[in-house]
Amino acid sequence: MPPTESAIITAMPALDTLGRPMRDLRISVTDRCNFRCTYCMPFDEYQWMERHEVLSFEEIERLARLFLDFGIQKVRLTGGEPLVRKDLPQLIEGLRRIEGLPDITLTTNGALLAAQAEALYAAGLRRINISIDSLRADRFLALTKRGNLDDVLAGLFAAKKVGMTPIKINAVVIRGTNDDEILDLVQFSRENGFEIRFIEYMDVGNANAWKLEKTVTKKEILETIHARFPVREIGREHGSAPAVDYEFLDGAGEIGIIGSVTEPFCSSCTRLRLTADGKLVTCLFAESGFDLKALIRSGASDDEIRSQVSKIWALRTDRYSDLRWEQVRTGNYQAGQHKKIEMITLGG
Ligand SMILES: C[S@@+](CC[C@H](N)C(=O)[O-])C[C@H]1O[C@@H](n2cnc3c(N)ncnc32)[C@H](O)[C@@H]1O
Ligand code: SF4
């Protein structure tokens, strides 16, 4: 019997035009969020997705199964805020049943985590990233517009109590806003056994008023930490993770720093994103995505979907952050001129 199209595709190494394989799948389960973080959220002009536009759990599971054939090694659930999606543990259980699917990670703002940590763990979630940019309640509220720091800390410790590991804290560093808390955040993470990852403030979406001066560089973050808590570079996980990891010389754990703006890593970017309404997006800074939902809802077969994904990846040329950094350095970058999909639509 001749091999099916899917068998041929599976046998093909899925490399894009720059020779990058497909390895990390980020699935946004909703564009809704219970916070309004100033650095992430668009303001008034955002059109929320209609409920019928959002992929069902069955549709997400089917696509995840098909993506596996291309060599996906990591799956992250994100949003918007993934924990506002009803019955999320059911999706995790469904994904965990897919043979060969790697460990699932979740990125959350943590506000609803205390109530859901046990169910998420029971569904099979072990790894989690929780975003905390400030340990000062008033500043936390100002940054998130709606966030209560105590609720988030309760979620963080609930995750620890049920046994999730590793637990990583994500902190975006913004000059003049929370850059004076880098060491407090490190100290807190060291004391409590969490791994902190600092993220350079980026110009995601279209309405977050990003300015280069507000980005505290990876180098600055590292120097601040190293002066107080000496560290040694370990490198990027699997060679392609966004964060460069460092370990404390005193053995008290690790930190990571994501230099998306000043040390772009497009050349090793193996990520693709599925939006909550089923668009396949191959770059965090993309203008648009391919409508996989339309394809699956039109009755396409698995082979047809694989074939489409394969074509999209084979044509992928994205290297937005590399180009941005070249333009920033020569004074030619105008953030507002580039129309991008909003972060809450895409999934961070
Ligand atoms: C878009 S959020 C989605 C998941 C969840 N709501 C959360 O906040 O963790 C994913 C990550 O993107 C980060 N993020 C959002 N806007 C950013 C920006 N302008 N620069 C850098 N990171 C950003 C957030 O801090 C968060 O860690
Ligand atoms: S960073 Fe996360 S919590 Fe904050 S507005 Fe964006 S999606 Fe919501």
Tab-separated table of C-alpha atoms and ligand atoms in Angstrom:
chain	number	residue	atom	x	y	z
A	1	MET	CA	0.000	0.000	0.000
A	2	PRO	CA	1.424	3.456	-0.832
A	3	PRO	CA	2.168	5.587	2.248
A	4	THR	CA	-0.570	8.088	3.128
A	5	GLU	CA	0.121	11.802	2.871
A	6	SER	CA	0.272	11.964	6.684
A	7	ALA	CA	2.921	9.246	6.791
A	8	ILE	CA	5.002	11.195	4.284
A	9	ILE	CA	4.601	14.432	6.244
A	10	THR	CA	5.461	12.710	9.521
A	11	ALA	CA	8.624	11.355	8.017
A	12	MET	CA	9.655	14.826	6.816
A	13	PRO	CA	11.663	16.992	9.154
A	14	ALA	CA	9.466	20.061	9.655
A	15	LEU	CA	11.969	22.857	9.150
A	16	ASP	CA	11.116	26.439	8.241
A	17	THR	CA	12.996	28.602	5.743
A	18	LEU	CA	15.634	29.365	8.383
A	19	GLY	CA	16.094	25.697	9.284
A	20	ARG	CA	14.159	25.929	12.572
A	21	PRO	CA	12.157	22.873	13.706
A	22	MET	CA	8.701	23.037	15.291
A	23	ARG	CA	9.092	22.171	18.980
A	24	ASP	CA	6.964	24.330	21.305
A	25	LEU	CA	3.226	24.663	21.020
A	26	ARG	CA	1.477	27.435	22.954
A	27	ILE	CA	-2.253	27.054	23.156
A	28	SER	CA	-4.345	30.032	24.197
A	29	VAL	CA	-7.572	28.775	25.749
A	30	THR	CA	-9.284	32.164	26.040
A	31	ASP	CA	-8.673	35.824	25.297
A	32	ARG	CA	-10.572	36.829	28.466
A	33	CYS	CA	-8.701	38.023	31.499
A	34	ASN	CA	-9.583	39.040	35.032
A	35	PHE	CA	-6.635	41.505	35.096
A	36	ARG	CA	-5.874	44.494	32.896
A	37	CYS	CA	-2.075	44.621	33.112
A	38	THR	CA	-0.965	47.947	31.719
A	39	TYR	CA	1.894	46.433	29.707
A	40	CYS	CA	-0.244	43.755	28.075
A	41	MET	CA	-3.819	44.858	27.568
A	42	PRO	CA	-5.112	46.907	24.722
A	43	PHE	CA	-7.459	49.629	25.836
A	44	ASP	CA	-10.938	50.265	24.525
A	45	GLU	CA	-10.711	49.121	20.960
A	46	TYR	CA	-10.339	45.386	21.592
A	47	GLN	CA	-13.081	43.169	20.204
A	48	TRP	CA	-13.507	40.164	22.511
A	49	MET	CA	-13.981	36.794	20.847
A	50	GLU	CA	-17.524	35.475	20.694
A	51	ARG	CA	-18.042	32.245	22.580
A	52	HIS	CA	-18.832	30.225	19.418
A	53	GLU	CA	-15.536	31.386	17.885
A	54	VAL	CA	-13.483	29.794	20.659
A	55	LEU	CA	-12.164	26.288	20.010
A	56	SER	CA	-13.856	23.519	21.980
A	57	PHE	CA	-11.708	21.184	24.076
A	58	GLU	CA	-12.254	18.458	21.463
A	59	GLU	CA	-10.974	20.757	18.712
A	60	ILE	CA	-7.915	21.741	20.762
A	61	GLU	CA	-7.163	18.088	21.528
A	62	ARG	CA	-7.474	17.110	17.884
A	63	LEU	CA	-5.080	19.840	16.784
A	64	ALA	CA	-2.621	19.029	19.581
A	65	ARG	CA	-2.592	15.394	18.429
A	66	LEU	CA	-1.859	16.475	14.862
A	67	PHE	CA	0.902	18.891	15.895
A	68	LEU	CA	2.630	16.055	17.740
A	69	ASP	CA	3.492	14.530	14.369
A	70	PHE	CA	5.744	17.507	13.649
A	71	GLY	CA	7.940	16.912	16.675
A	72	ILE	CA	6.323	19.108	19.330
A	73	GLN	CA	8.191	18.598	22.619
A	74	LYS	CA	6.516	21.176	24.857
A	75	VAL	CA	2.924	22.292	25.263
A	76	ARG	CA	1.997	25.430	27.213
A	77	LEU	CA	-1.545	26.541	27.991
A	78	THR	CA	-1.959	30.274	28.222
A	79	GLY	CA	-4.300	33.132	27.357
A	80	GLY	CA	-5.700	35.761	28.284
A	81	GLU	CA	-6.012	34.160	31.646
A	82	PRO	CA	-6.336	30.397	31.192
A	83	LEU	CA	-7.934	29.840	34.591
A	84	VAL	CA	-11.012	31.831	33.601
A	85	ARG	CA	-11.785	29.132	31.002
A	86	LYS	CA	-14.464	26.922	32.499
A	87	ASP	CA	-13.459	23.329	33.322
A	88	LEU	CA	-9.810	23.773	32.311
A	89	PRO	CA	-8.779	20.612	34.235
A	90	GLN	CA	-10.911	18.624	31.767
A	91	LEU	CA	-8.797	19.911	28.885
A	92	ILE	CA	-5.621	18.981	30.731
A	93	GLU	CA	-6.958	15.481	31.332
A	94	GLY	CA	-7.883	15.183	27.662
A	95	LEU	CA	-4.473	16.372	26.491
A	96	ARG	CA	-2.716	14.046	28.917
A	97	ARG	CA	-4.519	11.121	27.344
A	98	ILE	CA	-2.874	11.832	23.975
A	99	GLU	CA	-0.148	9.268	23.527
A	100	GLY	CA	3.285	10.789	23.279
A	101	LEU	CA	2.194	14.278	24.329
A	102	PRO	CA	4.954	15.887	26.400
A	103	ASP	CA	4.463	17.515	29.780
A	104	ILE	CA	1.997	20.353	29.822
A	105	THR	CA	2.842	23.700	31.381
A	106	LEU	CA	0.465	26.515	32.268
A	107	THR	CA	1.088	30.258	32.480
A	108	THR	CA	-1.318	32.062	34.786
A	109	ASN	CA	-1.704	35.304	36.696
A	110	GLY	CA	-2.477	33.108	39.715
A	111	ALA	CA	-5.573	34.985	40.908
A	112	LEU	CA	-7.822	31.914	40.646
A	113	LEU	CA	-5.139	29.359	41.369
A	114	ALA	CA	-5.778	28.802	45.074
A	115	ALA	CA	-9.246	27.479	44.224
A	116	GLN	CA	-8.066	25.367	41.279
A	117	ALA	CA	-4.602	24.074	42.194
A	118	GLU	CA	-5.829	20.720	43.481
A	119	ALA	CA	-8.054	20.025	40.475
A	120	LEU	CA	-5.288	21.043	38.077
A	121	TYR	CA	-2.828	18.752	39.820
A	122	ALA	CA	-5.329	15.896	39.847
A	123	ALA	CA	-5.808	16.424	36.095
A	124	GLY	CA	-2.074	15.932	35.618
A	125	LEU	CA	-0.606	19.442	35.610
A	126	ARG	CA	2.827	19.475	37.238
A	127	ARG	CA	4.646	22.526	35.865
A	128	ILE	CA	3.371	26.070	36.218
A	129	ASN	CA	4.469	29.659	35.604
A	130	ILE	CA	2.875	32.397	37.684
A	131	SER	CA	3.249	36.057	36.768
A	132	ILE	CA	4.155	38.350	39.661
A	133	ASP	CA	5.793	41.676	38.830
A	134	SER	CA	5.663	43.248	42.275
A	135	LEU	CA	5.483	42.147	45.893
A	136	ARG	CA	3.943	45.449	46.963
A	137	ALA	CA	0.157	45.233	47.066
A	138	ASP	CA	-0.484	48.829	45.982
A	139	ARG	CA	1.963	48.623	43.085
A	140	PHE	CA	0.637	45.209	42.088
A	141	LEU	CA	-2.860	46.665	41.899
A	142	ALA	CA	-1.648	49.648	39.866
A	143	LEU	CA	0.148	47.355	37.384
A	144	THR	CA	-2.654	44.849	36.959
A	145	LYS	CA	-5.545	47.316	37.466
A	146	ARG	CA	-7.595	44.572	39.155
A	147	GLY	CA	-5.147	42.246	40.864
A	148	ASN	CA	-5.058	41.427	44.555
A	149	LEU	CA	-1.523	40.366	45.500
A	150	ASP	CA	-2.710	38.247	48.442
A	151	ASP	CA	-4.894	36.137	46.147
A	152	VAL	CA	-1.979	35.551	43.784
A	153	LEU	CA	0.401	34.626	46.601
A	154	ALA	CA	-2.256	32.254	47.966
A	155	GLY	CA	-2.360	30.658	44.499
A	156	LEU	CA	1.408	30.414	44.343
A	157	PHE	CA	1.640	28.622	47.691
A	158	ALA	CA	-1.361	26.430	46.890
A	159	ALA	CA	0.514	25.224	43.791
A	160	LYS	CA	3.500	24.443	45.981
A	161	LYS	CA	1.362	22.657	48.542
A	162	VAL	CA	-0.253	20.327	46.022
A	163	GLY	CA	3.211	19.408	44.753
A	164	MET	CA	3.619	21.243	41.452
A	165	THR	CA	7.206	21.504	40.376
A	166	PRO	CA	8.950	23.419	39.004
A	167	ILE	CA	7.061	26.581	39.902
A	168	LYS	CA	8.408	29.544	37.983
A	169	ILE	CA	7.590	33.182	38.656
A	170	ASN	CA	7.462	35.454	35.584
A	171	ALA	CA	8.272	39.112	36.215
A	172	VAL	CA	8.262	41.787	33.517
A	173	VAL	CA	10.712	44.538	34.473
A	174	ILE	CA	9.711	48.086	33.549
A	175	ARG	CA	12.050	50.985	34.211
A	176	GLY	CA	10.686	53.419	36.758
A	177	THR	CA	7.845	51.042	37.655
A	178	ASN	CA	9.203	47.901	39.345
A	179	ASP	CA	12.944	47.770	38.551
A	180	ASP	CA	13.678	48.590	42.183
A	181	GLU	CA	12.156	45.216	43.150
A	182	ILE	CA	14.474	42.907	41.217
A	183	LEU	CA	16.406	41.871	44.320
A	184	ASP	CA	13.281	41.565	46.487
A	185	LEU	CA	11.771	39.228	43.898
A	186	VAL	CA	14.991	37.186	43.765
A	187	GLN	CA	15.169	36.992	47.551
A	188	PHE	CA	11.526	35.912	47.778
A	189	SER	CA	12.024	33.211	45.145
A	190	ARG	CA	15.226	31.890	46.725
A	191	GLU	CA	13.647	31.709	50.169
A	192	ASN	CA	10.586	29.843	48.952
A	193	GLY	CA	12.069	27.481	46.382
A	194	PHE	CA	10.664	29.148	43.259
A	195	GLU	CA	12.585	29.839	40.087
A	196	ILE	CA	12.197	33.423	38.920
A	197	ARG	CA	12.360	34.493	35.293
A	198	PHE	CA	12.716	38.150	34.516
A	199	ILE	CA	11.336	39.293	31.159
A	200	GLU	CA	12.431	42.373	29.260
A	201	TYR	CA	9.477	44.658	28.677
A	202	MET	CA	8.447	44.237	25.002
A	203	ASP	CA	6.273	46.119	22.547
A	204	VAL	CA	3.633	43.432	22.284
A	205	GLY	CA	0.294	44.279	20.680
A	206	ASN	CA	-0.516	47.807	19.637
A	207	ALA	CA	-1.631	49.774	22.649
A	208	ASN	CA	0.768	49.308	25.539
A	209	ALA	CA	2.700	52.566	25.041
A	210	TRP	CA	6.042	50.741	24.899
A	211	LYS	CA	9.207	52.824	24.723
A	212	LEU	CA	12.715	51.432	24.549
A	213	GLU	CA	13.756	53.537	27.558
A	214	LYS	CA	11.260	51.567	29.668
A	215	THR	CA	12.959	48.249	28.875
A	216	VAL	CA	15.460	47.251	31.554
A	217	THR	CA	17.972	45.187	29.607
A	218	LYS	CA	18.904	41.599	30.337
A	219	LYS	CA	22.427	42.812	31.002
A	220	GLU	CA	21.237	45.337	33.592
A	221	ILE	CA	19.006	42.775	35.297
A	222	LEU	CA	21.867	40.283	35.436
A	223	GLU	CA	24.341	42.835	36.829
A	224	THR	CA	21.899	43.858	39.553
A	225	ILE	CA	21.363	40.253	40.610
A	226	HIS	CA	24.988	39.159	40.278
A	227	ALA	CA	26.233	42.013	42.502
A	228	ARG	CA	24.099	40.749	45.397
A	229	PHE	CA	23.656	37.028	44.618
A	230	PRO	CA	26.543	35.812	42.426
A	231	VAL	CA	25.414	33.533	39.582
A	232	ARG	CA	26.902	31.432	36.816
A	233	GLU	CA	25.354	31.016	33.360
A	234	ILE	CA	23.951	27.575	32.549
A	235	GLY	CA	22.493	28.398	29.124
A	236	ARG	CA	19.103	27.929	27.469
A	237	GLU	CA	17.013	24.855	28.259
A	238	HIS	CA	17.152	22.533	25.188
A	239	GLY	CA	19.263	25.242	23.522
A	240	SER	CA	16.142	27.042	22.296
A	241	ALA	CA	14.212	28.278	25.362
A	242	PRO	CA	13.586	32.045	25.501
A	243	ALA	CA	15.232	32.333	28.931
A	244	VAL	CA	18.952	32.142	29.542
A	245	ASP	CA	19.303	30.339	32.886
A	246	TYR	CA	21.759	31.076	35.696
A	247	GLU	CA	22.456	29.199	38.925
A	248	PHE	CA	23.390	30.823	42.218
A	249	LEU	CA	26.951	30.068	43.209
A	250	ASP	CA	25.742	29.295	46.740
A	251	GLY	CA	23.503	26.509	45.381
A	252	ALA	CA	20.230	28.230	46.305
A	253	GLY	CA	18.547	27.571	42.966
A	254	GLU	CA	18.265	29.134	39.549
A	255	ILE	CA	16.960	32.210	37.778
A	256	GLY	CA	16.224	32.920	34.127
A	257	ILE	CA	16.289	36.126	32.096
A	258	ILE	CA	14.449	36.612	28.810
A	259	GLY	CA	16.180	39.259	26.716
A	260	SER	CA	13.584	39.376	23.959
A	261	VAL	CA	14.368	42.962	23.005
A	262	THR	CA	18.127	43.372	23.464
A	263	GLU	CA	19.242	39.770	22.911
A	264	PRO	CA	16.709	38.405	20.432
A	265	PHE	CA	16.635	34.674	19.873
A	266	CYS	CA	14.746	34.424	16.573
A	267	SER	CA	17.400	32.169	15.062
A	268	SER	CA	16.502	29.417	17.530
A	269	CYS	CA	12.760	30.104	17.787
A	270	THR	CA	10.835	26.841	17.583
A	271	ARG	CA	7.503	28.179	18.880
A	272	LEU	CA	4.098	28.262	17.283
A	273	ARG	CA	0.888	29.532	18.756
A	274	LEU	CA	-2.710	28.492	18.505
A	275	THR	CA	-5.089	31.318	19.420
A	276	ALA	CA	-8.280	30.645	21.328
A	277	ASP	CA	-10.245	31.104	18.105
A	278	GLY	CA	-8.090	28.644	16.222
A	279	LYS	CA	-5.597	30.806	14.333
A	280	LEU	CA	-2.158	29.336	13.834
A	281	VAL	CA	0.448	32.045	14.443
A	282	THR	CA	4.177	31.547	13.938
A	283	CYS	CA	5.526	34.681	15.680
A	284	LEU	CA	4.625	36.646	18.826
A	285	PHE	CA	4.729	39.805	16.717
A	286	ALA	CA	2.724	38.529	13.766
A	287	GLU	CA	0.016	40.604	12.093
A	288	SER	CA	-2.235	37.642	11.380
A	289	GLY	CA	-2.559	33.896	11.576
A	290	PHE	CA	-3.949	31.039	9.521
A	291	ASP	CA	-7.545	30.094	10.322
A	292	LEU	CA	-7.306	26.428	11.327
A	293	LYS	CA	-10.717	26.591	12.972
A	294	ALA	CA	-12.331	27.306	9.601
A	295	LEU	CA	-10.471	24.329	8.193
A	296	ILE	CA	-11.536	21.908	10.912
A	297	ARG	CA	-15.113	23.186	10.997
A	298	SER	CA	-15.340	22.707	7.230
A	299	GLY	CA	-14.790	18.991	7.792
A	300	ALA	CA	-11.135	18.767	6.752
A	301	SER	CA	-9.442	15.428	7.281
A	302	ASP	CA	-6.394	14.973	9.523
A	303	ASP	CA	-4.204	14.698	6.419
A	304	GLU	CA	-5.536	17.968	5.028
A	305	ILE	CA	-4.874	19.760	8.297
A	306	ARG	CA	-1.363	18.302	8.603
A	307	SER	CA	-0.632	19.250	5.039
A	308	GLN	CA	-1.700	22.862	5.674
A	309	VAL	CA	0.360	23.118	8.879
A	310	SER	CA	3.325	21.628	7.090
A	311	LYS	CA	3.076	24.252	4.316
A	312	ILE	CA	2.758	27.127	6.790
A	313	TRP	CA	5.823	26.011	8.712
A	314	ALA	CA	7.854	25.351	5.581
A	315	LEU	CA	7.209	28.952	4.458
A	316	ARG	CA	7.930	30.509	7.869
A	317	THR	CA	10.388	33.395	7.684
A	318	ASP	CA	9.640	35.223	10.978
A	319	ARG	CA	12.483	37.057	12.718
A	320	TYR	CA	10.715	40.129	14.041
A	321	SER	CA	12.809	40.617	17.187
A	322	ASP	CA	16.085	40.374	15.247
A	323	LEU	CA	14.866	43.029	12.822
A	324	ARG	CA	13.492	45.208	15.619
A	325	TRP	CA	16.828	45.154	17.418
A	326	GLU	CA	18.667	46.100	14.214
A	327	GLN	CA	16.252	49.017	13.739
A	328	VAL	CA	16.302	50.064	17.401
A	329	ARG	CA	20.090	50.251	17.346
A	330	THR	CA	20.068	52.457	14.278
A	331	GLY	CA	17.246	54.631	15.641
A	332	ASN	CA	14.794	53.476	12.970
A	333	TYR	CA	12.251	51.528	14.979
A	334	GLN	CA	8.740	52.960	15.289
A	335	ALA	CA	6.739	50.562	17.494
A	336	GLY	CA	3.396	52.096	16.488
A	337	GLN	CA	3.987	51.458	12.790
A	338	HIS	CA	3.843	47.701	13.162
A	339	LYS	CA	0.346	46.302	13.494
A	340	LYS	CA	0.438	43.158	15.627
A	341	ILE	CA	-1.995	40.693	17.090
A	342	GLU	CA	-2.694	41.608	20.728
A	343	MET	CA	-0.910	39.523	23.390
A	344	ILE	CA	-4.187	38.467	25.022
A	345	THR	CA	-5.371	37.084	21.679
A	346	LEU	CA	-2.139	35.331	20.925
A	347	GLY	CA	-1.223	33.831	24.245
A	348	GLY	CA	2.054	34.952	25.808
B	1	LIG	C1	-0.012	37.291	28.154
B	1	LIG	S1	0.247	36.506	29.702
B	1	LIG	C2	-0.937	35.193	29.623
B	1	LIG	C3	-0.975	34.284	30.830
B	1	LIG	C4	-1.462	34.883	32.137
B	1	LIG	N1	-2.588	35.739	32.009
B	1	LIG	C5	-0.326	35.585	32.849
B	1	LIG	O1	-0.382	36.796	33.014
B	1	LIG	O2	0.602	34.891	33.240
B	1	LIG	C6	1.772	35.617	29.512
B	1	LIG	C7	3.012	36.354	29.928
B	1	LIG	O3	3.230	37.454	29.052
B	1	LIG	C8	3.854	38.470	29.794
B	1	LIG	N2	3.708	39.769	29.141
B	1	LIG	C9	2.565	40.431	28.855
B	1	LIG	N3	2.835	41.604	28.275
B	1	LIG	C10	4.184	41.711	28.182
B	1	LIG	C11	5.077	42.705	27.686
B	1	LIG	N4	4.637	43.855	27.162
B	1	LIG	N5	6.405	42.467	27.758
B	1	LIG	C12	6.875	41.309	28.284
B	1	LIG	N6	6.078	40.331	28.762
B	1	LIG	C13	4.741	40.529	28.723
B	1	LIG	C14	3.097	38.408	31.111
B	1	LIG	O4	3.808	39.034	32.142
B	1	LIG	C15	2.968	36.918	31.339
B	1	LIG	O5	4.042	36.430	32.097
B	2	SF4	S1	-0.384	39.674	31.445
B	2	SF4	FE1	-1.809	38.001	31.788
B	2	SF4	S2	-2.967	38.726	33.573
B	2	SF4	FE2	-2.033	40.508	32.729
B	2	SF4	S3	-3.567	41.376	31.332
B	2	SF4	FE3	-2.149	40.078	30.124
B	2	SF4	S4	-3.198	38.152	30.022
B	2	SF4	FE4	-4.123	39.281	31.739
